[in-house]
Amino acid sequence: MGPLVVANWKMNGSEQLLQAVVQQVEGLIGPTGIKVVLALPAPYLSLTKGFDDTQIEWAGQNVHWLKSGAYTGEVSASMLLELGAGWSLVGHSERRQYCAETDEMVLEKTKACLALGLRPIVCVGENLQERQAGKALEVVCRQLLGVLKGVPRDLAPLIVVAYEPVWAIGTGEEASPEIAQEVHAALKRAARKEIDTVALRVLYGGSVNADNAAVLMSMPDVDGVLVGGASLDALGFRRLCEQVAGSV
Ligand code: PEP
């Protein structure tokens, strides 16, 4: 599978931006072999049915672990599927930080996705304090194994992991390619040790842009990127996708 570019719009965007991004990016997918997934605010997912023949894929930014119920503001896996999403982010650090999502909740959300065939993009990452204390690998492997140990083994290959160091998200300070490589390799090793048949795909996220995407992608264990701020400018995002495509 070619490299994966996932755009996380967070609570940003508009119908106009959606049209502009689709227009800029869809022509790149077939010729380059990259895969582009847009993680949109849930209301915009309902607009994606208008882009019937595009090869762009769609993702939720969050998903609840229950099928339905009195959980105001939440979205279930079946609702995401109904709107045409094939993916969902799970455990983004902003949800862990602002919505108090725990490793246990991240596992339940991942299981809810897998049960319906929605592919989870599980986000892991250490904060600055943890990195400075030399605990980065321990933290991300704990977050990953918390998920892998709890999901049905045969469904584990559907999981994609995004390594997103919290100190690099939205700060303009991306991890160095060497740091990304070290962490990605450690995550893949930990995954193989837990489930020997799993060939985990690991994306890097945190201040990725059109200028640093290619060098990050040049690392052997970086299988794609998760992009926040730089996905909100249609032309810039196209340039970023071109850099990713050119790196393979
Ligand atoms: C993100 O929030 O997933 C992210 C990677 O953000 P940014 O690219 O803006 O750092």
Short mmCIF file of C-alpha atoms and ligand atoms in Angstrom, two decimals:
data_model
loop_
_atom_site.label_atom_id
_atom_site.label_comp_id
_atom_site.label_asym_id
_atom_site.label_seq_id
_atom_site.Cartn_x
_atom_site.Cartn_y
_atom_site.Cartn_z
CA MET A 1 0.00 0.00 0.00
CA GLY A 2 1.26 3.51 -0.85
CA PRO A 3 1.88 6.15 1.78
CA LEU A 4 -1.08 7.46 3.69
CA VAL A 5 -1.82 11.16 4.21
CA VAL A 6 -4.49 11.84 6.82
CA ALA A 7 -5.76 15.39 7.26
CA ASN A 8 -7.20 16.26 10.66
CA TRP A 9 -9.25 19.41 10.34
CA LYS A 10 -10.06 19.46 14.07
CA MET A 11 -12.88 22.04 14.68
CA ASN A 12 -12.04 24.00 11.53
CA GLY A 13 -13.11 24.24 7.94
CA SER A 14 -16.15 24.99 5.84
CA GLU A 15 -18.08 23.55 2.94
CA GLN A 16 -16.02 25.80 0.67
CA LEU A 17 -12.74 24.44 2.01
CA LEU A 18 -13.98 20.89 1.50
CA GLN A 19 -14.66 21.61 -2.14
CA ALA A 20 -11.30 23.31 -2.60
CA VAL A 21 -9.33 20.48 -0.99
CA VAL A 22 -11.12 17.78 -2.98
CA GLN A 23 -10.52 19.71 -6.18
CA GLN A 24 -6.79 20.14 -5.45
CA VAL A 25 -6.04 16.66 -4.23
CA GLU A 26 -8.23 14.07 -5.93
CA GLY A 27 -6.29 14.09 -9.19
CA LEU A 28 -3.07 13.16 -7.35
CA ILE A 29 -4.29 9.92 -5.88
CA GLY A 30 -4.51 7.59 -8.89
CA PRO A 31 -1.25 8.61 -10.61
CA THR A 32 0.87 8.69 -7.43
CA GLY A 33 -0.52 5.77 -5.44
CA ILE A 34 -0.85 7.79 -2.25
CA LYS A 35 -3.95 7.37 -0.14
CA VAL A 36 -5.60 10.53 1.20
CA VAL A 37 -8.03 10.43 4.12
CA LEU A 38 -9.80 13.56 5.36
CA ALA A 39 -10.84 13.50 9.04
CA LEU A 40 -13.62 16.06 9.04
CA PRO A 41 -15.83 17.54 11.74
CA ALA A 42 -18.84 15.18 11.79
CA PRO A 43 -21.31 17.63 10.16
CA TYR A 44 -19.12 17.91 7.06
CA LEU A 45 -19.04 14.15 6.61
CA SER A 46 -22.63 14.38 5.49
CA LEU A 47 -21.49 16.52 2.55
CA THR A 48 -19.06 13.93 1.24
CA LYS A 49 -21.80 11.93 -0.49
CA GLY A 50 -21.66 14.72 -3.08
CA PHE A 51 -18.17 13.54 -4.07
CA ASP A 52 -19.21 10.17 -5.32
CA ASP A 53 -16.39 9.25 -7.67
CA THR A 54 -13.49 10.59 -5.68
CA GLN A 55 -10.77 8.28 -4.39
CA ILE A 56 -10.39 10.44 -1.30
CA GLU A 57 -11.47 8.55 1.81
CA TRP A 58 -13.24 9.99 4.85
CA ALA A 59 -12.72 9.71 8.59
CA GLY A 60 -14.42 10.77 11.77
CA GLN A 61 -12.31 12.58 14.35
CA ASN A 62 -13.83 10.73 17.26
CA VAL A 63 -16.22 7.88 17.87
CA HIS A 64 -18.17 6.61 20.89
CA TRP A 65 -17.80 3.01 22.01
CA LEU A 66 -21.54 2.41 22.39
CA LYS A 67 -23.98 1.82 19.57
CA SER A 68 -26.52 4.45 20.69
CA GLY A 69 -27.95 6.09 23.77
CA ALA A 70 -28.23 9.24 25.85
CA TYR A 71 -24.77 10.63 25.09
CA THR A 72 -25.38 14.15 23.84
CA GLY A 73 -22.89 15.32 21.24
CA GLU A 74 -21.39 11.90 20.62
CA VAL A 75 -21.19 9.97 17.35
CA SER A 76 -21.28 6.19 16.94
CA ALA A 77 -19.26 4.01 14.59
CA SER A 78 -22.37 3.04 12.63
CA MET A 79 -23.24 6.72 12.10
CA LEU A 80 -19.77 7.37 10.69
CA LEU A 81 -20.13 4.41 8.35
CA GLU A 82 -23.56 5.59 7.27
CA LEU A 83 -22.07 8.96 6.30
CA GLY A 84 -19.46 7.25 4.15
CA ALA A 85 -16.47 7.29 6.50
CA GLY A 86 -14.17 4.29 6.34
CA TRP A 87 -11.90 5.47 9.15
CA SER A 88 -11.93 7.25 12.51
CA LEU A 89 -9.26 8.91 14.58
CA VAL A 90 -9.21 7.44 18.06
CA GLY A 91 -7.46 8.82 21.14
CA HIS A 92 -6.15 12.04 19.65
CA SER A 93 -4.12 13.85 22.33
CA GLU A 94 -6.59 16.75 22.33
CA ARG A 95 -9.35 14.30 23.27
CA ARG A 96 -7.13 12.70 25.88
CA GLN A 97 -6.31 16.15 27.29
CA TYR A 98 -9.60 18.07 27.01
CA CYS A 99 -12.11 15.23 27.18
CA ALA A 100 -10.22 13.11 29.70
CA GLU A 101 -10.01 10.10 27.40
CA THR A 102 -8.14 7.27 29.05
CA ASP A 103 -6.29 4.31 27.53
CA GLU A 104 -9.31 2.18 28.49
CA MET A 105 -11.70 4.44 26.57
CA VAL A 106 -9.35 4.42 23.60
CA LEU A 107 -9.46 0.61 23.63
CA GLU A 108 -13.26 0.54 23.77
CA LYS A 109 -13.51 3.02 20.91
CA THR A 110 -11.06 0.99 18.84
CA LYS A 111 -13.08 -2.17 19.48
CA ALA A 112 -16.30 -0.40 18.45
CA CYS A 113 -14.67 0.63 15.16
CA LEU A 114 -13.24 -2.82 14.44
CA ALA A 115 -16.53 -4.55 15.18
CA LEU A 116 -18.11 -2.69 12.25
CA GLY A 117 -15.13 -2.61 9.91
CA LEU A 118 -14.37 1.08 10.47
CA ARG A 119 -10.57 1.43 10.43
CA PRO A 120 -9.24 3.08 13.59
CA ILE A 121 -6.28 5.48 13.43
CA VAL A 122 -5.07 5.18 17.00
CA CYS A 123 -3.09 8.21 18.15
CA VAL A 124 -0.27 7.80 20.66
CA GLY A 125 2.35 10.24 21.85
CA GLU A 126 4.32 11.46 24.84
CA ASN A 127 4.18 14.96 26.29
CA LEU A 128 7.24 17.15 26.76
CA GLN A 129 7.73 16.20 30.40
CA GLU A 130 7.64 12.51 29.52
CA ARG A 131 10.16 13.01 26.71
CA GLN A 132 12.48 15.00 28.94
CA ALA A 133 12.27 12.27 31.55
CA GLY A 134 13.39 9.71 28.95
CA LYS A 135 10.00 7.97 29.03
CA ALA A 136 8.82 8.55 25.46
CA LEU A 137 9.14 4.95 24.26
CA GLU A 138 7.64 3.57 27.44
CA VAL A 139 4.61 5.87 27.15
CA VAL A 140 3.84 5.25 23.48
CA CYS A 141 4.34 1.49 23.77
CA ARG A 142 2.04 1.41 26.79
CA GLN A 143 -0.62 3.31 24.85
CA LEU A 144 -0.28 1.00 21.86
CA LEU A 145 -0.21 -2.26 23.80
CA GLY A 146 -3.25 -1.15 25.81
CA VAL A 147 -5.08 -1.35 22.51
CA LEU A 148 -3.41 -4.38 20.90
CA LYS A 149 -3.85 -6.59 23.96
CA GLY A 150 -7.61 -5.90 24.01
CA VAL A 151 -8.69 -6.23 20.39
CA PRO A 152 -9.51 -9.45 18.51
CA ARG A 153 -6.21 -10.60 16.99
CA ASP A 154 -7.62 -11.19 13.54
CA LEU A 155 -8.83 -7.58 13.37
CA ALA A 156 -5.60 -5.97 14.61
CA PRO A 157 -4.20 -5.53 11.07
CA LEU A 158 -6.98 -3.00 10.40
CA ILE A 159 -5.45 -0.64 12.96
CA VAL A 160 -3.21 2.21 11.84
CA VAL A 161 -1.19 4.03 14.49
CA ALA A 162 -0.29 7.71 14.44
CA TYR A 163 2.72 8.75 16.51
CA GLU A 164 1.93 12.31 17.55
CA PRO A 165 4.29 13.72 20.16
CA VAL A 166 2.16 16.18 22.10
CA TRP A 167 4.99 18.74 22.14
CA ALA A 168 5.00 18.79 18.32
CA ILE A 169 1.27 19.24 17.71
CA GLY A 170 0.39 22.70 16.52
CA THR A 171 3.71 24.11 17.75
CA GLY A 172 5.59 24.40 14.47
CA GLU A 173 8.28 22.18 15.99
CA GLU A 174 8.11 18.79 14.34
CA ALA A 175 10.01 15.82 15.72
CA SER A 176 13.30 15.26 13.95
CA PRO A 177 13.24 12.46 11.38
CA GLU A 178 15.56 10.48 13.70
CA ILE A 179 13.16 10.79 16.64
CA ALA A 180 10.22 9.76 14.45
CA GLN A 181 12.19 6.78 13.13
CA GLU A 182 13.25 5.65 16.61
CA VAL A 183 9.69 5.77 17.96
CA HIS A 184 8.08 4.20 14.90
CA ALA A 185 10.57 1.33 14.96
CA ALA A 186 9.90 0.79 18.68
CA LEU A 187 6.13 0.76 18.09
CA LYS A 188 6.46 -1.78 15.28
CA ARG A 189 8.72 -3.98 17.40
CA ALA A 190 6.26 -3.85 20.31
CA ALA A 191 3.36 -4.69 18.00
CA ARG A 192 5.19 -7.67 16.46
CA LYS A 193 6.07 -8.98 19.90
CA GLU A 194 2.41 -8.87 20.91
CA ILE A 195 0.95 -10.21 17.65
CA ASP A 196 3.59 -11.76 15.42
CA THR A 197 1.46 -11.55 12.29
CA VAL A 198 0.83 -7.82 12.50
CA ALA A 199 2.72 -5.44 10.20
CA LEU A 200 1.74 -2.20 11.86
CA ARG A 201 1.51 0.96 9.74
CA VAL A 202 2.69 4.01 11.65
CA LEU A 203 2.03 7.61 10.61
CA TYR A 204 3.90 10.59 11.98
CA GLY A 205 1.90 13.66 13.09
CA GLY A 206 2.95 16.96 14.64
CA SER A 207 3.68 20.15 12.65
CA VAL A 208 4.02 18.33 9.33
CA ASN A 209 3.98 20.70 6.36
CA ALA A 210 4.96 20.78 2.70
CA ASP A 211 8.55 21.66 3.62
CA ASN A 212 9.27 18.86 6.07
CA ALA A 213 7.02 16.05 4.79
CA ALA A 214 9.54 14.55 2.36
CA VAL A 215 12.38 14.26 4.86
CA LEU A 216 10.08 12.68 7.46
CA MET A 217 8.78 10.27 4.81
CA SER A 218 12.35 9.32 3.88
CA MET A 219 12.67 7.40 7.16
CA PRO A 220 12.12 3.66 6.67
CA ASP A 221 9.44 3.25 9.32
CA VAL A 222 7.40 6.37 8.55
CA ASP A 223 4.47 5.05 6.52
CA GLY A 224 2.56 8.28 6.16
CA VAL A 225 1.64 11.50 7.91
CA LEU A 226 -1.21 12.93 9.97
CA VAL A 227 -1.56 16.62 9.25
CA GLY A 228 -3.47 19.23 11.25
CA GLY A 229 -2.89 22.92 10.53
CA ALA A 230 -1.25 22.41 7.14
CA SER A 231 -4.32 20.58 5.84
CA LEU A 232 -6.46 23.72 6.08
CA ASP A 233 -4.99 25.40 3.03
CA ALA A 234 -6.03 23.59 -0.14
CA LEU A 235 -2.99 24.52 -2.24
CA GLY A 236 -0.53 23.97 0.59
CA PHE A 237 -2.09 20.59 1.32
CA ARG A 238 -1.77 19.64 -2.33
CA ARG A 239 1.92 20.56 -2.21
CA LEU A 240 2.32 18.46 0.92
CA CYS A 241 0.66 15.47 -0.77
CA GLU A 242 2.99 15.93 -3.76
CA GLN A 243 5.99 15.87 -1.43
CA VAL A 244 4.75 12.67 0.19
CA ALA A 245 4.12 11.12 -3.23
CA GLY A 246 7.57 12.15 -4.43
CA SER A 247 9.25 10.57 -1.43
CA VAL A 248 8.48 6.99 -2.49
C1 PEP B 1 -2.89 16.89 14.79
O1 PEP B 1 -3.54 17.54 15.58
O2 PEP B 1 -3.23 15.72 14.56
C2 PEP B 1 -1.74 17.50 14.16
C3 PEP B 1 -0.85 16.73 13.64
O3 PEP B 1 -1.68 18.89 14.19
P1 PEP B 1 -0.58 19.83 13.51
O4 PEP B 1 -0.21 19.25 12.18
O5 PEP B 1 -1.25 21.15 13.39
O6 PEP B 1 0.60 19.85 14.43
#
